[in-house]
Amino acid sequence: MKLQVIDHPLVTHKLTVLRDKTTPSPIFRQLVEEIIMLLSYESTRDVEVVDQEIETPVTSMTGKVLSTPPPIVVPILRAGLGMLEGMTRLIPTAEVGFLGLKRDEDTLEAITYANRLPDDLTGRQCFVLDPMLATGHTLIASIDYLLERGARDVTAICILAAPEGLQALEEHLSDNANVRVVVAAVDEGLNEKGFIVPGLGDAGDRLYGVVD
């Protein structure tokens, strides 16, 4: 597993405003989109391209275009949906699938409740979107799902990560799993409820409001 922390000044500035508990939901959603665009720019540095002949207004040339099949973007419901727009703005031709996982508040384990992905992902580059890598259980379940169906490599894009979650993910993955984690920051750790500290609270609630 490879970890990449994007500490660009624009990312750190936007992340500070995102963390602020007084930031309202509309601004929070906008900042998430902007941060994900910046993280996605670095996350897609190794996306596959192929040569393509084109005609410019001046002459012919060989350019580069994204290969086929295109990457597949997988937001984890529900909070990952808030990251989708930022990613698809950068790669509008990407395909989009969905995984619904929620955390059991007693065991902190991930429970799958929705799946809209192809059964065969052989050779595909996959990008998983989940704002918080806390205990790591949700991301582990998601990555396992993609690799088991033949994904060639998986990049997880998260806004924040906790050391405990990163360690759990690294210990779970085999040495031959081609997995990269891209984050804006690695925080201090988890509290007794499994929330990242200092964190930014419940990303889903701050994006969309509290659902009873």
mmCIF file of C-alpha atoms in Angstrom:
data_model
loop_
_atom_site.group_PDB
_atom_site.id
_atom_site.type_symbol
_atom_site.label_atom_id
_atom_site.label_comp_id
_atom_site.label_asym_id
_atom_site.label_seq_id
_atom_site.Cartn_x
_atom_site.Cartn_y
_atom_site.Cartn_z
ATOM 1 C CA MET A 1 0.000 0.000 0.000
ATOM 2 C CA LYS A 2 1.218 3.464 -0.854
ATOM 3 C CA LEU A 3 0.161 6.557 1.094
ATOM 4 C CA GLN A 4 0.261 10.038 -0.418
ATOM 5 C CA VAL A 5 -0.556 13.158 1.625
ATOM 6 C CA ILE A 6 -1.385 16.204 -0.510
ATOM 7 C CA ASP A 7 -0.262 19.147 1.624
ATOM 8 C CA HIS A 8 -0.643 21.813 -1.065
ATOM 9 C CA PRO A 9 -1.364 25.252 0.509
ATOM 10 C CA LEU A 10 -4.753 25.444 -1.210
ATOM 11 C CA VAL A 11 -5.697 22.052 0.200
ATOM 12 C CA THR A 12 -4.622 22.933 3.740
ATOM 13 C CA HIS A 13 -6.479 26.263 3.595
ATOM 14 C CA LYS A 14 -9.721 24.698 2.371
ATOM 15 C CA LEU A 15 -9.376 21.846 4.858
ATOM 16 C CA THR A 16 -9.131 24.297 7.758
ATOM 17 C CA VAL A 17 -12.397 25.970 6.726
ATOM 18 C CA LEU A 18 -13.954 22.532 6.214
ATOM 19 C CA ARG A 19 -13.070 21.487 9.766
ATOM 20 C CA ASP A 20 -14.636 24.596 11.320
ATOM 21 C CA LYS A 21 -17.895 23.585 13.002
ATOM 22 C CA THR A 22 -19.484 26.919 12.030
ATOM 23 C CA THR A 23 -19.064 26.273 8.291
ATOM 24 C CA PRO A 24 -22.603 25.815 6.874
ATOM 25 C CA SER A 25 -23.577 22.819 4.728
ATOM 26 C CA PRO A 26 -23.627 24.707 1.372
ATOM 27 C CA ILE A 27 -20.066 25.955 1.903
ATOM 28 C CA PHE A 28 -19.024 22.548 3.268
ATOM 29 C CA ARG A 29 -20.284 20.835 0.094
ATOM 30 C CA GLN A 30 -18.499 23.353 -2.118
ATOM 31 C CA LEU A 31 -15.232 22.925 -0.235
ATOM 32 C CA VAL A 32 -15.443 19.127 -0.453
ATOM 33 C CA GLU A 33 -15.846 19.391 -4.225
ATOM 34 C CA GLU A 34 -12.868 21.755 -4.500
ATOM 35 C CA ILE A 35 -10.631 19.634 -2.261
ATOM 36 C CA ILE A 36 -11.488 16.465 -4.174
ATOM 37 C CA MET A 37 -10.631 18.119 -7.477
ATOM 38 C CA LEU A 38 -7.197 18.965 -6.069
ATOM 39 C CA LEU A 39 -6.690 15.468 -4.619
ATOM 40 C CA SER A 40 -7.951 13.853 -7.807
ATOM 41 C CA TYR A 41 -5.436 15.752 -9.898
ATOM 42 C CA GLU A 42 -2.623 13.978 -8.040
ATOM 43 C CA SER A 43 -4.526 10.701 -7.725
ATOM 44 C CA THR A 44 -4.887 10.344 -11.491
ATOM 45 C CA ARG A 45 -1.235 10.976 -12.327
ATOM 46 C CA ASP A 46 -0.839 7.312 -13.367
ATOM 47 C CA VAL A 47 -4.147 6.939 -15.195
ATOM 48 C CA GLU A 48 -3.685 4.941 -18.406
ATOM 49 C CA VAL A 49 -3.469 6.804 -21.719
ATOM 50 C CA VAL A 50 -2.969 5.771 -25.340
ATOM 51 C CA ASP A 51 -1.720 7.559 -28.457
ATOM 52 C CA GLN A 52 -4.232 9.230 -30.754
ATOM 53 C CA GLU A 53 -3.644 10.971 -34.064
ATOM 54 C CA ILE A 54 -5.350 14.357 -34.395
ATOM 55 C CA GLU A 55 -5.333 17.387 -36.657
ATOM 56 C CA THR A 56 -4.687 20.753 -35.061
ATOM 57 C CA PRO A 57 -5.477 23.990 -36.986
ATOM 58 C CA VAL A 58 -1.800 23.965 -37.990
ATOM 59 C CA THR A 59 -0.703 20.351 -38.534
ATOM 60 C CA SER A 60 -1.171 16.726 -37.569
ATOM 61 C CA MET A 61 0.232 15.295 -34.364
ATOM 62 C CA THR A 62 0.096 12.360 -31.963
ATOM 63 C CA GLY A 63 -1.591 13.210 -28.686
ATOM 64 C CA LYS A 64 -2.602 11.238 -25.611
ATOM 65 C CA VAL A 65 -6.151 10.300 -24.575
ATOM 66 C CA LEU A 66 -7.540 8.154 -21.772
ATOM 67 C CA SER A 67 -7.496 4.473 -22.608
ATOM 68 C CA THR A 68 -10.554 2.239 -22.941
ATOM 69 C CA PRO A 69 -12.249 1.064 -20.798
ATOM 70 C CA PRO A 70 -12.133 4.291 -18.790
ATOM 71 C CA PRO A 71 -11.470 4.412 -15.046
ATOM 72 C CA ILE A 72 -14.366 3.603 -12.763
ATOM 73 C CA VAL A 73 -15.172 5.908 -9.845
ATOM 74 C CA VAL A 74 -16.810 4.329 -6.798
ATOM 75 C CA PRO A 75 -18.270 6.684 -4.172
ATOM 76 C CA ILE A 76 -19.147 5.007 -0.884
ATOM 77 C CA LEU A 77 -22.712 5.945 0.056
ATOM 78 C CA ARG A 78 -23.736 8.295 1.409
ATOM 79 C CA ALA A 79 -20.894 10.665 2.242
ATOM 80 C CA GLY A 80 -18.874 9.649 -0.821
ATOM 81 C CA LEU A 81 -21.561 11.170 -3.041
ATOM 82 C CA GLY A 82 -20.394 14.603 -1.930
ATOM 83 C CA MET A 83 -17.013 13.845 -3.501
ATOM 84 C CA LEU A 84 -18.311 12.570 -6.825
ATOM 85 C CA GLU A 85 -18.818 15.903 -8.578
ATOM 86 C CA GLY A 86 -15.243 16.991 -7.937
ATOM 87 C CA MET A 87 -13.890 13.739 -9.401
ATOM 88 C CA THR A 88 -16.143 13.618 -12.472
ATOM 89 C CA ARG A 89 -15.382 17.255 -13.296
ATOM 90 C CA LEU A 90 -11.799 16.136 -13.721
ATOM 91 C CA ILE A 91 -12.628 12.891 -15.593
ATOM 92 C CA PRO A 92 -16.070 13.353 -17.175
ATOM 93 C CA THR A 93 -15.669 10.161 -19.231
ATOM 94 C CA ALA A 94 -15.173 7.963 -16.148
ATOM 95 C CA GLU A 95 -17.787 5.361 -15.363
ATOM 96 C CA VAL A 96 -19.464 5.552 -11.963
ATOM 97 C CA GLY A 97 -20.486 2.715 -9.681
ATOM 98 C CA PHE A 98 -21.788 2.782 -6.123
ATOM 99 C CA LEU A 99 -21.214 0.849 -2.928
ATOM 100 C CA GLY A 100 -23.388 1.360 0.118
ATOM 101 C CA LEU A 101 -21.692 0.548 3.398
ATOM 102 C CA LYS A 102 -22.535 1.707 6.871
ATOM 103 C CA ARG A 103 -20.729 1.300 10.157
ATOM 104 C CA ASP A 104 -22.232 -0.740 12.968
ATOM 105 C CA GLU A 105 -21.926 1.710 15.865
ATOM 106 C CA ASP A 106 -21.360 -1.121 18.354
ATOM 107 C CA THR A 107 -18.770 -3.236 16.527
ATOM 108 C CA LEU A 108 -17.515 -0.465 14.156
ATOM 109 C CA GLU A 109 -17.580 -3.098 11.375
ATOM 110 C CA ALA A 110 -18.770 -2.195 7.857
ATOM 111 C CA ILE A 111 -22.090 -3.585 6.623
ATOM 112 C CA THR A 112 -22.866 -3.606 2.878
ATOM 113 C CA TYR A 113 -26.424 -2.559 1.994
ATOM 114 C CA ALA A 114 -26.168 -1.477 -1.667
ATOM 115 C CA ASN A 115 -24.093 -2.399 -4.728
ATOM 116 C CA ARG A 116 -24.238 -0.953 -8.233
ATOM 117 C CA LEU A 117 -21.028 -2.215 -9.795
ATOM 118 C CA PRO A 118 -20.113 -4.637 -12.582
ATOM 119 C CA ASP A 119 -19.361 -8.199 -11.455
ATOM 120 C CA ASP A 120 -16.271 -8.217 -13.693
ATOM 121 C CA LEU A 121 -13.720 -5.433 -13.129
ATOM 122 C CA THR A 122 -10.818 -7.250 -14.737
ATOM 123 C CA GLY A 123 -8.016 -4.852 -15.597
ATOM 124 C CA ARG A 124 -9.922 -1.758 -14.492
ATOM 125 C CA GLN A 125 -8.430 1.197 -12.670
ATOM 126 C CA CYS A 126 -10.754 2.035 -9.777
ATOM 127 C CA PHE A 127 -10.994 5.156 -7.638
ATOM 128 C CA VAL A 128 -12.837 4.811 -4.320
ATOM 129 C CA LEU A 129 -14.255 7.979 -2.753
ATOM 130 C CA ASP A 130 -14.851 8.098 1.003
ATOM 131 C CA PRO A 131 -14.289 11.261 3.061
ATOM 132 C CA MET A 132 -13.003 9.591 6.219
ATOM 133 C CA LEU A 133 -10.611 6.673 6.706
ATOM 134 C CA ALA A 134 -11.277 6.088 10.405
ATOM 135 C CA THR A 135 -11.172 2.458 11.578
ATOM 136 C CA GLY A 136 -10.505 1.313 8.018
ATOM 137 C CA HIS A 137 -13.290 -1.296 7.999
ATOM 138 C CA THR A 138 -15.366 0.391 5.304
ATOM 139 C CA LEU A 139 -12.408 0.956 3.012
ATOM 140 C CA ILE A 140 -11.100 -2.574 3.544
ATOM 141 C CA ALA A 141 -14.482 -4.043 2.568
ATOM 142 C CA SER A 142 -14.698 -1.785 -0.479
ATOM 143 C CA ILE A 143 -11.195 -2.521 -1.737
ATOM 144 C CA ASP A 144 -11.643 -6.259 -1.178
ATOM 145 C CA TYR A 145 -14.826 -6.126 -3.267
ATOM 146 C CA LEU A 146 -13.030 -4.440 -6.182
ATOM 147 C CA LEU A 147 -9.898 -6.601 -6.110
ATOM 148 C CA GLU A 148 -11.901 -9.818 -5.846
ATOM 149 C CA ARG A 149 -13.675 -8.854 -9.079
ATOM 150 C CA GLY A 150 -10.418 -8.322 -10.946
ATOM 151 C CA ALA A 151 -9.622 -4.623 -10.567
ATOM 152 C CA ARG A 152 -6.034 -4.003 -11.663
ATOM 153 C CA ASP A 153 -5.314 -1.277 -9.166
ATOM 154 C CA VAL A 154 -7.318 0.735 -6.650
ATOM 155 C CA THR A 155 -6.799 4.290 -5.469
ATOM 156 C CA ALA A 156 -8.716 5.430 -2.390
ATOM 157 C CA ILE A 157 -9.259 9.177 -2.151
ATOM 158 C CA CYS A 158 -10.095 10.379 1.361
ATOM 159 C CA ILE A 159 -10.123 13.813 2.919
ATOM 160 C CA LEU A 160 -8.858 12.643 6.313
ATOM 161 C CA ALA A 161 -7.266 9.468 7.635
ATOM 162 C CA ALA A 162 -6.485 8.160 11.113
ATOM 163 C CA PRO A 163 -3.259 6.235 11.776
ATOM 164 C CA GLU A 164 -5.322 3.321 13.127
ATOM 165 C CA GLY A 165 -7.244 2.998 9.862
ATOM 166 C CA LEU A 166 -4.128 3.236 7.728
ATOM 167 C CA GLN A 167 -2.443 0.541 9.814
ATOM 168 C CA ALA A 168 -5.474 -1.746 9.614
ATOM 169 C CA LEU A 169 -5.628 -1.348 5.845
ATOM 170 C CA GLU A 170 -1.921 -1.987 5.375
ATOM 171 C CA GLU A 171 -2.002 -5.096 7.579
ATOM 172 C CA HIS A 172 -5.026 -6.450 5.713
ATOM 173 C CA LEU A 173 -3.720 -6.040 2.186
ATOM 174 C CA SER A 174 -1.404 -8.570 0.615
ATOM 175 C CA ASP A 175 1.970 -7.448 -0.668
ATOM 176 C CA ASN A 176 0.865 -7.871 -4.284
ATOM 177 C CA ALA A 177 -2.246 -5.672 -3.957
ATOM 178 C CA ASN A 178 -1.730 -2.505 -5.981
ATOM 179 C CA VAL A 179 -3.474 -0.025 -3.679
ATOM 180 C CA ARG A 180 -2.798 3.664 -3.095
ATOM 181 C CA VAL A 181 -4.382 5.955 -0.516
ATOM 182 C CA VAL A 182 -4.449 9.697 -1.213
ATOM 183 C CA VAL A 183 -5.457 12.036 1.612
ATOM 184 C CA ALA A 184 -5.409 15.719 2.513
ATOM 185 C CA ALA A 185 -4.185 14.993 6.050
ATOM 186 C CA VAL A 186 -3.442 12.228 8.540
ATOM 187 C CA ASP A 187 -4.934 13.245 11.895
ATOM 188 C CA GLU A 188 -3.976 12.363 15.464
ATOM 189 C CA GLY A 189 -6.165 9.296 15.923
ATOM 190 C CA LEU A 190 -9.602 7.997 16.904
ATOM 191 C CA ASN A 191 -11.694 8.780 19.963
ATOM 192 C CA GLU A 192 -13.663 6.211 21.952
ATOM 193 C CA LYS A 193 -16.537 6.406 19.441
ATOM 194 C CA GLY A 194 -14.301 5.737 16.448
ATOM 195 C CA PHE A 195 -14.367 9.328 15.154
ATOM 196 C CA ILE A 196 -11.230 10.966 13.769
ATOM 197 C CA VAL A 197 -9.654 13.615 16.052
ATOM 198 C CA PRO A 198 -9.456 16.548 15.442
ATOM 199 C CA GLY A 199 -11.393 15.510 12.335
ATOM 200 C CA LEU A 200 -14.364 17.405 10.967
ATOM 201 C CA GLY A 201 -17.298 15.544 12.516
ATOM 202 C CA ASP A 202 -19.679 13.291 10.603
ATOM 203 C CA ALA A 203 -19.044 14.108 6.944
ATOM 204 C CA GLY A 204 -22.405 12.744 5.793
ATOM 205 C CA ASP A 205 -24.337 14.827 8.311
ATOM 206 C CA ARG A 206 -22.392 17.963 7.460
ATOM 207 C CA LEU A 207 -22.955 17.414 3.752
ATOM 208 C CA TYR A 208 -26.627 16.513 3.827
ATOM 209 C CA GLY A 209 -27.964 17.117 7.332
ATOM 210 C CA VAL A 210 -28.883 14.668 10.075
ATOM 211 C CA VAL A 211 -31.099 11.773 9.016
ATOM 212 C CA ASP A 212 -33.083 10.232 11.881
#
